[in-house]
Short mmCIF file of C-alpha atoms in Angstrom, two decimals:
data_model
loop_
_atom_site.label_atom_id
_atom_site.label_comp_id
_atom_site.label_asym_id
_atom_site.label_seq_id
_atom_site.Cartn_x
_atom_site.Cartn_y
_atom_site.Cartn_z
CA UNK A 153 0.00 0.00 0.00
CA UNK A 154 2.79 2.44 0.95
CA UNK A 155 4.65 1.69 -2.27
CA UNK A 156 1.46 2.21 -4.33
CA UNK A 157 0.95 5.65 -2.75
CA UNK A 158 4.53 6.56 -3.60
CA UNK A 159 4.06 5.46 -7.23
CA UNK A 160 0.83 7.48 -7.52
CA UNK A 161 2.47 10.59 -6.09
CA UNK A 162 5.44 10.30 -8.45
CA UNK A 163 3.01 9.87 -11.37
CA UNK A 164 1.07 12.98 -10.35
CA UNK A 165 4.27 15.01 -10.15
CA UNK A 166 5.36 13.81 -13.59
CA UNK A 167 1.89 14.64 -15.02
CA UNK A 168 1.93 18.13 -13.46
CA UNK A 169 5.38 18.96 -14.85
CA UNK A 170 4.41 17.52 -18.23
CA UNK A 171 1.40 19.84 -18.32
CA UNK A 172 3.60 22.77 -17.28
CA UNK A 173 6.14 21.93 -19.99
CA UNK A 174 3.32 21.78 -22.56
CA UNK A 175 2.09 25.24 -21.52
CA UNK A 176 5.64 26.60 -21.80
CA UNK A 177 5.94 25.09 -25.29
CA UNK A 178 2.67 26.75 -26.33
CA UNK A 179 3.91 30.11 -25.06
CA UNK A 180 7.17 29.82 -26.99
CA UNK A 181 5.36 28.66 -30.10
CA UNK A 182 3.10 31.73 -29.96
CA UNK A 183 6.18 33.95 -29.64
CA UNK A 184 7.89 32.18 -32.54
CA UNK A 185 4.88 32.72 -34.79
CA UNK A 186 4.42 36.41 -34.05
CA UNK A 187 6.72 39.32 -33.27
CA UNK A 188 9.77 37.12 -32.51
CA UNK A 189 9.53 35.13 -35.71
CA UNK A 190 12.94 36.30 -36.88
CA UNK A 191 14.55 34.77 -33.75
CA UNK A 192 12.93 31.35 -34.04
CA UNK A 193 16.22 29.46 -33.52
CA UNK A 194 16.99 31.31 -30.28
CA UNK A 195 13.44 30.72 -29.07
CA UNK A 196 13.77 26.98 -29.73
CA UNK A 197 17.05 26.93 -27.80
CA UNK A 198 15.46 28.73 -24.82
CA UNK A 199 12.53 26.34 -24.90
CA UNK A 200 14.87 23.36 -24.77
CA UNK A 201 16.77 24.91 -21.87
CA UNK A 202 13.60 25.56 -19.87
CA UNK A 203 12.32 22.06 -20.66
CA UNK A 204 15.60 20.62 -19.36
CA UNK A 205 15.34 22.69 -16.16
CA UNK A 206 11.74 21.56 -15.62
CA UNK A 207 12.82 17.96 -16.12
CA UNK A 208 15.54 18.38 -13.47
CA UNK A 209 13.06 19.95 -11.04
CA UNK A 210 10.56 17.15 -11.72
CA UNK A 211 13.26 14.52 -11.12
CA UNK A 212 14.28 16.29 -7.88
CA UNK A 213 10.69 16.29 -6.60
CA UNK A 214 10.30 12.62 -7.50
CA UNK A 215 13.53 11.73 -5.68
CA UNK A 216 12.39 13.80 -2.68
CA UNK A 217 9.04 11.99 -2.50
CA UNK A 218 10.68 8.57 -2.93
CA UNK A 219 13.35 9.41 -0.28
CA UNK A 220 10.88 10.81 2.24
CA UNK A 221 8.44 7.94 1.82
CA UNK A 222 11.36 5.48 1.99
CA UNK A 223 12.49 6.94 5.33
CA UNK A 224 8.92 6.71 6.68
CA UNK A 225 8.60 3.10 5.53
CA UNK A 226 12.02 2.28 7.06
CA UNK A 227 10.85 3.71 10.40
CA UNK A 228 7.66 1.74 10.20
CA UNK A 229 5.44 4.82 10.01
CA UNK A 230 2.42 5.09 7.79
CA UNK A 231 3.01 7.21 4.71
CA UNK A 232 -0.71 7.84 4.31
CA UNK A 233 -1.08 9.00 7.92
CA UNK A 234 1.94 11.33 7.63
CA UNK A 235 0.66 12.93 4.45
CA UNK A 236 -2.87 13.26 5.87
CA UNK A 237 -1.46 15.11 8.90
CA UNK A 238 0.55 17.29 6.50
CA UNK A 239 -2.52 18.02 4.39
CA UNK A 240 -4.68 18.72 7.46
CA UNK A 241 -2.12 21.24 8.67
CA UNK A 242 -2.89 23.31 5.55
CA UNK A 243 -6.07 25.41 5.88
CA UNK A 244 -9.12 23.96 4.21
CA UNK A 245 -9.75 27.23 2.42
CA UNK A 246 -6.44 26.84 0.54
CA UNK A 247 -7.48 23.50 -0.92
CA UNK A 248 -10.90 24.84 -1.81
CA UNK A 249 -9.28 27.78 -3.60
CA UNK A 250 -6.93 25.43 -5.48
CA UNK A 251 -9.81 23.16 -6.48
CA UNK A 252 -12.00 26.05 -7.64
CA UNK A 253 -9.11 27.69 -9.47
CA UNK A 254 -8.26 24.41 -11.19
CA UNK A 255 -11.87 23.85 -12.21
CA UNK A 256 -12.17 27.39 -13.54
CA UNK A 257 -8.88 27.11 -15.42
CA UNK A 258 -9.82 23.79 -17.01
CA UNK A 259 -13.22 25.13 -18.06
CA UNK A 260 -11.69 28.34 -19.44
CA UNK A 261 -8.98 26.51 -21.41
CA UNK A 262 -11.54 24.07 -22.81
CA UNK A 263 -13.77 26.99 -23.80
CA UNK A 264 -10.87 28.63 -25.60
CA UNK A 265 -9.88 25.34 -27.21
CA UNK A 266 -13.35 24.75 -28.65
CA UNK A 267 -13.98 28.41 -29.55
CA UNK A 268 -10.90 28.77 -31.76
CA UNK A 269 -12.14 26.42 -34.58
CA UNK A 270 -15.48 28.29 -34.68
CA UNK A 271 -13.66 31.62 -34.80
CA UNK A 272 -11.36 30.35 -37.57
CA UNK A 273 -14.36 29.19 -39.61
CA UNK A 274 -16.05 32.59 -39.26
CA UNK A 275 -12.89 34.40 -40.37
CA UNK A 276 -12.51 32.06 -43.35
CA UNK A 277 -16.07 32.91 -44.40
CA UNK A 278 -15.37 36.64 -44.02
CA UNK A 279 -12.21 36.23 -46.12
CA UNK A 280 -14.13 34.39 -48.84
CA UNK A 281 -16.83 37.08 -48.84
CA UNK A 282 -14.29 39.93 -49.01
CA UNK A 283 -12.42 38.33 -51.93
CA UNK A 284 -15.61 37.79 -53.94
CA UNK A 285 -17.38 41.05 -53.01
CA UNK A 286 -15.45 43.41 -55.31
CA UNK A 287 -14.85 40.82 -58.07
CA UNK A 288 -11.21 41.88 -58.27
CA UNK A 289 -8.52 39.20 -58.30
CA UNK A 290 -5.52 41.49 -57.84
CA UNK A 291 -6.18 42.02 -54.12
CA UNK A 292 -7.15 38.44 -53.20
CA UNK A 293 -3.71 37.57 -51.85
CA UNK A 294 -3.57 40.71 -49.67
CA UNK A 295 -7.05 39.99 -48.28
CA UNK A 296 -6.14 36.38 -47.53
CA UNK A 297 -2.92 37.44 -45.76
CA UNK A 298 -4.92 39.96 -43.69
CA UNK A 299 -7.47 37.42 -42.47
CA UNK A 300 -4.82 34.73 -41.86
CA UNK A 301 -2.87 37.13 -39.68
CA UNK A 302 -6.06 38.26 -37.91
CA UNK A 303 -6.82 34.63 -37.15
CA UNK A 304 -3.34 34.16 -35.67
CA UNK A 305 -3.65 37.32 -33.54
CA UNK A 306 -7.03 36.34 -32.11
CA UNK A 307 -5.89 32.79 -31.37
CA UNK A 308 -2.70 33.84 -29.60
CA UNK A 309 -4.44 36.68 -27.74
CA UNK A 310 -7.10 34.29 -26.43
CA UNK A 311 -4.45 31.89 -25.12
CA UNK A 312 -2.45 34.72 -23.51
CA UNK A 313 -5.57 36.23 -21.92
CA UNK A 314 -6.63 32.78 -20.73
CA UNK A 315 -3.20 32.31 -19.10
CA UNK A 316 -3.55 35.65 -17.28
CA UNK A 317 -7.03 34.71 -16.01
CA UNK A 318 -5.71 31.34 -14.84
CA UNK A 319 -2.95 33.15 -12.92
CA UNK A 320 -5.62 35.30 -11.27
CA UNK A 321 -7.68 32.22 -10.43
CA UNK A 322 -4.69 30.77 -8.55
CA UNK A 323 -4.03 34.12 -6.83
CA UNK A 324 -0.45 34.29 -8.06
CA UNK A 325 1.64 37.33 -6.99
CA UNK A 326 0.30 40.62 -8.32
CA UNK A 327 3.69 41.54 -9.81
CA UNK A 328 3.65 38.40 -11.97
CA UNK A 329 0.13 39.14 -13.22
CA UNK A 330 1.20 42.74 -13.95
CA UNK A 331 4.11 41.57 -16.12
CA UNK A 332 1.82 39.16 -17.93
CA UNK A 333 -0.50 42.08 -18.72
CA UNK A 334 2.49 44.06 -20.04
CA UNK A 335 3.40 41.16 -22.32
CA UNK A 336 -0.19 40.94 -23.55
CA UNK A 337 -0.38 44.70 -24.17
CA UNK A 338 2.93 44.72 -26.08
CA UNK A 339 1.83 41.75 -28.15
CA UNK A 340 -1.51 43.37 -28.98
CA UNK A 341 0.15 46.68 -29.87
CA UNK A 342 2.65 45.06 -32.22
CA UNK A 343 0.15 42.61 -33.69
CA UNK A 344 -2.59 45.18 -34.25
CA UNK A 345 -0.04 47.51 -35.82
CA UNK A 346 1.05 44.81 -38.24
CA UNK A 347 -2.61 43.99 -38.86
CA UNK A 348 -3.24 47.64 -39.76
CA UNK A 349 -0.30 47.47 -42.16
CA UNK A 350 -1.77 44.42 -43.87
CA UNK A 351 -5.20 46.10 -43.97
CA UNK A 352 -3.69 49.19 -45.58
CA UNK A 353 -1.85 46.95 -48.06
CA UNK A 354 -5.13 45.23 -48.97
CA UNK A 355 -6.89 48.61 -49.40
CA UNK A 356 -4.08 49.96 -51.57
CA UNK A 357 -4.17 46.84 -53.76
CA UNK A 358 -7.95 47.26 -54.08
CA UNK A 359 -7.72 50.94 -55.06
CA UNK A 360 -4.87 50.09 -57.43
CA UNK A 361 -6.96 47.46 -59.20
CA UNK A 362 -10.01 49.77 -59.33
CA UNK A 363 -7.92 52.63 -60.72
CA UNK A 364 -6.55 50.41 -63.50
CA UNK A 365 -10.02 49.03 -64.20
CA UNK A 366 -11.65 52.46 -64.50
CA UNK A 367 -8.75 54.43 -66.01
CA UNK A 368 -9.35 55.96 -69.44
CA UNK A 369 -7.70 58.32 -71.86
CA UNK A 370 -9.26 61.46 -70.38
CA UNK A 371 -9.46 62.78 -66.86
CA UNK A 372 -7.00 62.52 -63.99
CA UNK A 373 -6.87 58.71 -64.04
CA UNK A 374 -5.03 58.73 -67.35
CA UNK A 375 -1.89 59.64 -65.38
CA UNK A 376 -2.30 56.75 -62.94
CA UNK A 377 0.05 54.40 -64.82
CA UNK A 378 2.82 56.98 -64.40
CA UNK A 379 2.36 56.98 -60.63
CA UNK A 380 1.71 53.28 -60.18
CA UNK A 381 5.34 52.45 -59.46
CA UNK A 382 4.95 54.57 -56.29
CA UNK A 383 2.42 52.09 -54.84
CA UNK A 384 5.10 49.86 -53.19
CA UNK A 385 6.77 53.01 -51.84
CA UNK A 386 3.43 54.16 -50.40
CA UNK A 387 3.01 50.78 -48.68
CA UNK A 388 6.50 50.98 -47.18
CA UNK A 389 5.97 54.57 -46.06
CA UNK A 390 2.74 53.76 -44.24
CA UNK A 391 4.35 50.64 -42.79
CA UNK A 392 7.30 52.59 -41.36
CA UNK A 393 4.99 55.28 -39.97
CA UNK A 394 2.89 52.64 -38.20
CA UNK A 395 6.02 50.95 -36.85
CA UNK A 396 7.22 54.25 -35.41
CA UNK A 397 3.81 54.84 -33.81
CA UNK A 398 3.78 51.33 -32.33
CA UNK A 399 7.30 51.69 -30.98
CA UNK A 400 6.33 55.01 -29.41
CA UNK A 401 3.41 53.41 -27.57
CA UNK A 402 5.61 50.59 -26.28
CA UNK A 403 8.74 52.49 -25.18
CA UNK A 404 7.20 55.68 -23.80
CA UNK A 405 6.87 54.10 -20.34
CA UNK A 406 10.45 52.79 -20.33
CA UNK A 407 12.68 55.32 -18.61
CA UNK A 408 16.04 54.75 -20.32
CA UNK A 409 14.63 54.86 -23.89
CA UNK A 410 11.58 57.03 -23.27
CA UNK A 411 13.30 60.07 -24.78
CA UNK A 412 13.29 58.39 -28.20
CA UNK A 413 9.49 58.46 -28.18
CA UNK A 414 9.59 62.28 -27.90
CA UNK A 415 10.99 62.44 -31.46
CA UNK A 416 8.36 60.14 -32.96
CA UNK A 417 6.57 63.02 -34.73
CA UNK A 418 9.81 64.17 -36.38
CA UNK A 419 10.63 60.63 -37.51
CA UNK A 420 7.14 60.16 -38.98
CA UNK A 421 7.32 63.49 -40.80
CA UNK A 422 10.76 62.58 -42.18
CA UNK A 423 9.40 59.36 -43.66
CA UNK A 424 6.39 61.20 -45.07
CA UNK A 425 8.59 63.95 -46.59
CA UNK A 426 10.73 61.37 -48.37
CA UNK A 427 7.65 59.83 -50.00
CA UNK A 428 6.10 63.23 -50.83
CA UNK A 429 9.36 64.27 -52.53
CA UNK A 430 9.10 61.21 -54.80
CA UNK A 431 5.48 62.09 -55.64
CA UNK A 432 6.38 65.72 -56.43
CA UNK A 433 9.19 64.60 -58.73
CA UNK A 434 6.81 62.37 -60.68
CA UNK A 435 4.19 65.15 -60.87
CA UNK A 436 6.85 67.49 -62.27
CA UNK A 437 7.83 64.83 -64.84
CA UNK A 438 4.18 64.42 -65.88
CA UNK A 439 3.74 68.18 -66.27
CA UNK A 440 6.91 68.48 -68.33
CA UNK A 441 6.26 65.47 -70.56
CA UNK A 442 2.51 65.56 -70.99
CA UNK A 443 1.79 69.28 -70.99
CA UNK A 444 4.99 70.82 -72.38
CA UNK A 445 5.40 68.15 -75.06
CA UNK A 446 1.94 68.51 -76.55
CA UNK A 447 2.39 68.32 -80.30
CA UNK A 448 -0.49 70.68 -81.13
CA UNK A 449 0.81 73.61 -83.19
CA UNK A 450 4.43 72.54 -82.64
CA UNK A 451 6.90 72.30 -85.47
CA UNK A 452 9.36 69.45 -85.60
CA UNK A 453 12.18 71.79 -84.60
CA UNK A 454 10.25 73.07 -81.57
CA UNK A 455 9.51 69.51 -80.50
CA UNK A 456 13.19 68.61 -80.80
CA UNK A 457 14.19 71.55 -78.65
CA UNK A 458 11.72 70.62 -75.96
CA UNK A 459 12.86 67.00 -76.00
CA UNK A 460 16.40 68.27 -75.50
CA UNK A 461 15.71 70.71 -72.66
CA UNK A 462 13.20 68.65 -70.67
CA UNK A 463 15.71 66.03 -69.34
CA UNK A 464 17.80 68.87 -67.94
CA UNK A 465 14.80 70.42 -66.23
CA UNK A 466 13.95 67.00 -64.81
CA UNK A 467 17.40 66.69 -63.25
CA UNK A 468 17.30 70.21 -61.83
CA UNK A 469 13.82 69.70 -60.36
CA UNK A 470 14.77 66.34 -58.87
CA UNK A 471 17.80 67.73 -57.05
CA UNK A 472 15.91 70.87 -56.01
CA UNK A 473 13.03 68.88 -54.50
CA UNK A 474 15.32 66.52 -52.60
CA UNK A 475 17.47 69.44 -51.41
CA UNK A 476 14.35 71.24 -50.14
CA UNK A 477 13.20 68.05 -48.39
CA UNK A 478 16.59 67.74 -46.64
CA UNK A 479 16.35 71.35 -45.43
CA UNK A 480 12.84 70.72 -44.08
CA UNK A 481 14.03 67.58 -42.29
CA UNK A 482 16.92 69.49 -40.69
CA UNK A 483 14.41 72.12 -39.61
CA UNK A 484 12.22 69.45 -38.02
CA UNK A 485 15.10 68.35 -35.79
CA UNK A 486 15.91 72.02 -35.01
CA UNK A 487 19.23 71.90 -36.84
CA UNK A 488 20.37 75.15 -38.46
CA UNK A 489 21.24 74.37 -42.12
CA UNK A 490 23.19 77.61 -42.62
CA UNK A 491 26.56 76.30 -41.27
CA UNK A 492 26.12 73.13 -43.30
CA UNK A 493 25.47 75.12 -46.46
CA UNK A 494 28.50 77.31 -45.82
CA UNK A 495 30.64 74.22 -45.29
CA UNK A 496 29.23 72.67 -48.46
CA UNK A 497 30.09 75.83 -50.42
CA UNK A 498 33.69 75.76 -49.15
CA UNK A 499 34.03 72.07 -49.96
CA UNK A 500 32.53 72.70 -53.40
CA UNK A 501 35.08 75.45 -54.05
CA UNK A 502 37.97 73.17 -53.05
CA UNK A 503 36.64 70.31 -55.15
CA UNK A 504 36.07 72.68 -58.07
CA UNK A 505 39.78 73.40 -58.39
CA UNK A 506 40.46 69.68 -58.69
CA UNK A 507 37.54 68.98 -61.01
CA UNK A 508 38.38 71.19 -63.97
CA UNK A 509 37.40 68.50 -66.49
CA UNK A 510 33.99 68.21 -64.86
CA UNK A 511 33.48 71.98 -64.99
CA UNK A 512 34.69 72.04 -68.60
CA UNK A 513 32.15 69.35 -69.55
CA UNK A 514 29.30 71.24 -67.88
CA UNK A 515 30.23 74.56 -69.47
CA UNK A 516 30.53 72.93 -72.90
CA UNK A 517 27.14 71.29 -72.33
CA UNK A 518 25.55 74.69 -71.72
CA UNK A 519 27.15 76.13 -74.86
CA UNK A 520 25.96 73.16 -76.94
CA UNK A 521 22.40 73.72 -75.77
CA UNK A 522 22.19 77.48 -75.91
CA UNK A 523 24.19 77.85 -79.12
CA UNK A 524 21.94 75.20 -80.65
CA UNK A 525 24.80 73.13 -82.08
CA UNK A 526 22.63 70.01 -82.12
CA UNK A 527 19.43 68.67 -80.55
CA UNK A 528 18.03 65.30 -79.59
CA UNK A 529 17.21 63.44 -82.79
CA UNK A 530 19.89 65.15 -84.92
CA UNK A 531 22.32 63.06 -86.94
CA UNK A 532 25.82 64.36 -86.22
CA UNK A 533 29.46 63.52 -86.65
CA UNK A 534 31.69 64.73 -83.81
CA UNK A 535 35.43 64.87 -83.20
CA UNK A 536 36.38 65.32 -86.86
CA UNK A 537 39.66 66.92 -85.88
CA UNK A 538 40.68 63.99 -83.70
CA UNK A 539 42.00 60.59 -84.67
CA UNK A 540 38.70 58.90 -83.95
CA UNK A 541 35.29 60.45 -84.73
CA UNK A 542 31.82 59.36 -83.63
CA UNK A 543 28.61 59.65 -85.61
CA UNK A 544 24.98 58.76 -85.25
CA UNK A 545 21.67 60.03 -83.88
CA UNK A 546 21.75 62.11 -80.69
CA UNK A 547 19.66 60.32 -78.05
CA UNK A 548 20.32 62.49 -74.98
CA UNK A 549 22.19 65.64 -74.05
CA UNK A 550 23.16 65.84 -70.40
CA UNK A 551 25.22 68.36 -68.49
CA UNK A 552 28.39 66.27 -68.71
CA UNK A 553 27.90 63.91 -71.64
CA UNK A 554 26.15 63.40 -74.95
CA UNK A 555 24.74 60.01 -75.93
CA UNK A 556 24.99 59.19 -79.66
CA UNK A 557 23.49 56.05 -81.23
CA UNK A 558 25.68 54.76 -84.08
CA UNK A 559 23.88 53.45 -87.22
CA UNK A 560 25.22 50.00 -86.30
CA UNK A 561 23.43 50.20 -82.94
CA UNK A 562 26.25 51.03 -80.49
CA UNK A 563 25.52 53.69 -77.90
CA UNK A 564 28.45 56.12 -77.82
CA UNK A 565 28.80 58.32 -74.73
CA UNK A 566 31.06 61.32 -75.30
CA UNK A 567 32.10 63.96 -72.77
CA UNK A 568 30.87 67.38 -73.84
CA UNK A 569 34.37 68.76 -73.36
CA UNK A 570 35.73 66.25 -75.89
CA UNK A 571 33.11 66.73 -78.61
CA UNK A 572 35.52 68.77 -80.77
CA UNK A 573 34.35 69.86 -84.20
CA UNK A 574 30.79 68.93 -85.12
CA UNK A 575 29.18 68.08 -88.44
CA UNK A 576 25.39 68.31 -88.14
CA UNK A 577 23.45 66.53 -90.86
CA UNK A 578 20.07 67.63 -89.50
CA UNK A 579 20.00 71.39 -90.09
CA UNK A 580 17.30 72.50 -92.55
CA UNK A 581 18.27 70.10 -95.34
CA UNK A 582 21.02 67.80 -96.59
CA UNK A 583 22.01 66.30 -99.92
CA UNK A 584 21.93 62.56 -100.44
CA UNK A 585 24.98 62.01 -102.67
CA UNK A 586 25.05 58.95 -104.94
CA UNK A 587 27.86 58.22 -107.43
CA UNK A 588 26.80 56.16 -110.48
CA UNK A 589 29.57 54.26 -112.36
CA UNK A 590 28.79 53.75 -116.06
CA UNK A 591 30.70 52.26 -118.98
CA UNK A 592 32.70 54.49 -121.37
CA UNK A 593 30.53 53.59 -124.37
CA UNK A 594 27.22 54.48 -122.60
CA UNK A 595 25.03 57.30 -123.94
CA UNK A 596 25.20 60.11 -121.40
CA UNK A 597 22.03 61.81 -122.65
CA UNK A 598 20.01 58.60 -122.23
CA UNK A 599 21.40 57.98 -118.76
CA UNK A 600 20.77 61.62 -117.75
CA UNK A 601 17.12 61.33 -118.78
CA UNK A 602 16.76 57.99 -116.98
CA UNK A 603 18.28 59.34 -113.74
CA UNK A 604 16.07 62.46 -113.84
CA UNK A 605 12.99 60.26 -114.38
CA UNK A 606 13.90 58.09 -111.39
CA UNK A 607 14.51 61.25 -109.34
CA UNK A 608 11.05 62.61 -110.17
CA UNK A 609 9.41 59.32 -109.16
CA UNK A 610 11.40 59.27 -105.92
CA UNK A 611 10.24 62.80 -105.03
CA UNK A 612 6.63 61.88 -105.72
CA UNK A 613 6.80 58.72 -103.62
CA UNK A 614 8.94 59.86 -100.66
CA UNK A 615 7.93 62.83 -98.47
CA UNK A 616 11.52 62.94 -97.17
CA UNK A 617 12.71 64.20 -100.58
CA UNK A 618 12.54 67.98 -100.87
CA UNK A 619 13.70 68.32 -104.48
CA UNK A 620 14.09 65.88 -107.36
CA UNK A 621 17.47 64.29 -108.01
CA UNK A 622 19.96 66.51 -109.87
CA UNK A 623 22.95 65.35 -111.89
CA UNK A 624 25.95 67.24 -110.65
CA UNK A 625 27.99 66.07 -113.61
CA UNK A 626 30.89 63.77 -114.43
CA UNK A 627 32.95 63.35 -111.30
CA UNK A 628 35.77 61.23 -112.66
CA UNK A 629 37.21 59.57 -115.77
CA UNK A 630 38.37 56.15 -114.69
CA UNK A 631 40.14 53.46 -116.65
CA UNK A 632 37.14 51.16 -116.35
CA UNK A 633 34.22 53.57 -116.02
CA UNK A 634 32.84 57.06 -115.93
CA UNK A 635 31.58 58.32 -112.57
CA UNK A 636 28.40 60.42 -112.48
CA UNK A 637 27.53 62.27 -109.29
CA UNK A 638 23.87 62.84 -108.32
CA UNK A 639 22.53 65.06 -105.54
CA UNK A 640 19.07 64.73 -103.95
CA UNK A 641 17.92 67.40 -101.52
CA UNK A 642 16.26 65.66 -98.55
CA UNK A 643 15.09 66.40 -95.05
CA UNK A 644 17.71 66.54 -92.27
CA UNK A 645 19.07 63.17 -91.22
CA UNK A 646 17.37 61.25 -94.08
CA UNK A 647 20.34 61.15 -96.45
CA UNK A 648 21.43 57.58 -95.69
CA UNK A 649 17.92 56.19 -96.23
CA UNK A 650 17.43 58.08 -99.52
CA UNK A 651 20.89 57.06 -100.76
CA UNK A 652 20.05 53.39 -100.37
CA UNK A 653 16.60 53.81 -101.87
CA UNK A 654 17.92 55.74 -104.89
CA UNK A 655 20.62 53.13 -105.60
CA UNK A 656 17.99 50.39 -105.53
CA UNK A 657 15.69 52.25 -107.96
CA UNK A 658 18.51 53.15 -110.35
CA UNK A 659 19.69 49.54 -110.49
CA UNK A 660 16.16 48.34 -111.13
CA UNK A 661 15.59 50.91 -113.94
CA UNK A 662 18.97 50.25 -115.56
CA UNK A 663 18.15 46.52 -115.66
CA UNK A 664 14.78 47.27 -117.28
CA UNK A 665 16.41 49.46 -119.96
CA UNK A 666 19.20 47.01 -120.57
CA UNK A 667 21.89 49.46 -119.57
CA UNK A 668 24.80 47.78 -117.89
CA UNK A 669 26.83 49.35 -115.18
CA UNK A 670 30.58 49.07 -114.99
CA UNK A 671 32.37 46.43 -112.99
CA UNK A 672 32.15 48.72 -109.96
CA UNK A 673 28.92 48.92 -108.00
CA UNK A 674 26.95 52.06 -107.23
CA UNK A 675 28.82 54.12 -104.67
#
């Protein structure tokens, strides 16, 4: 009988510590799934350590019970009688309180356990309704993430609140219950903040999808595609603002870091200013591109000039907006920007003496623009006086460099200070020069008439041709051929295209008339 009592007591101790270890595991699992998710490995290590400590304590209690009961049995005393006297020495009210607290705790935990599946089902139904209500698929993932996270918050909050109520049922020390409430409040603050972030993300995705669905060619929504790339930045901005607000709520009662919370407004405004600066830059780009570049009543030359100047204005506006934002941020933190600006001016002066090439490039860039040497879209040849020249269509003119696209496709980037002499093929008009090699015995009058006929047809068919093809005359007497030179007045930059087209038509007409060219091809 005495041995049976000892076995039962050891079993009860093992069961109690097993239950306690299970509750500890649940607590750590909740932490690992929420705000401490990034430290899951450390949480698992702490859980193992606490489980090991609980196992040692359980083993110590079991050894104590076995040793004490063994001593009583060795003395011939009744274990049951000794433990009854020990139990009777404890006030009856204590046992009643323990029994009531245990019953309440079991009922509460069972209620929570059976309520969670019902709550999860209701949230799943709400998620399904929200995804199908607006008939938009683009925001379904954001809505599902929101409701999944809401389900996790409610589940973990119920278990934490149930643990606090159980601690109150057992009349644990008030300080312990107070710290449990602090943990619950911090968890709710962080979790609800993250939930708000996910809700905002879902709303932004919804408005984004609706804006795309209802956008049209007129009205303000026609600019939405230009601003759509700012949607992720808007999400991040709101997320950071909410994080700052949450951190302020949590740390304002902590003495040694409470001063950080006093600057929460400045931090939030800094984040907002950064995002607003990006929006203003895009608005400026839209105004410049959409309003300034309207082609109504604009000549091709005016359009070229605007295409050339607008990238420079974009750069100036971008730097000006960000510089203004930095000054406002310094003002928010009550920092006087004047000494910083003076220091920046001194540093700029020192750097300027060592950056003469940079200054030369910028100055040359201004002269290129304001002297109208070439514009975006012009076909130019630069650096004629140097060993190596570049040619092609001008794609961009920046303060320091010019980007030229070669006819073969290479993008050539040349410093403005190294442009050198410039040949511009895109000013007013240009002549497409084609040399025609003919045999010595050919009739010049017949060939002249044929070339003039082809030139007239080319002018009628090609709007790029300003005047019909003219025969400049005999360019050369060769041993094998005579060389006729033709000139066709064409629009700027179209000379290469017209040269190829004219050669093709001349070859086709010569074949039709049975006139043979010399051994050399058309040049």
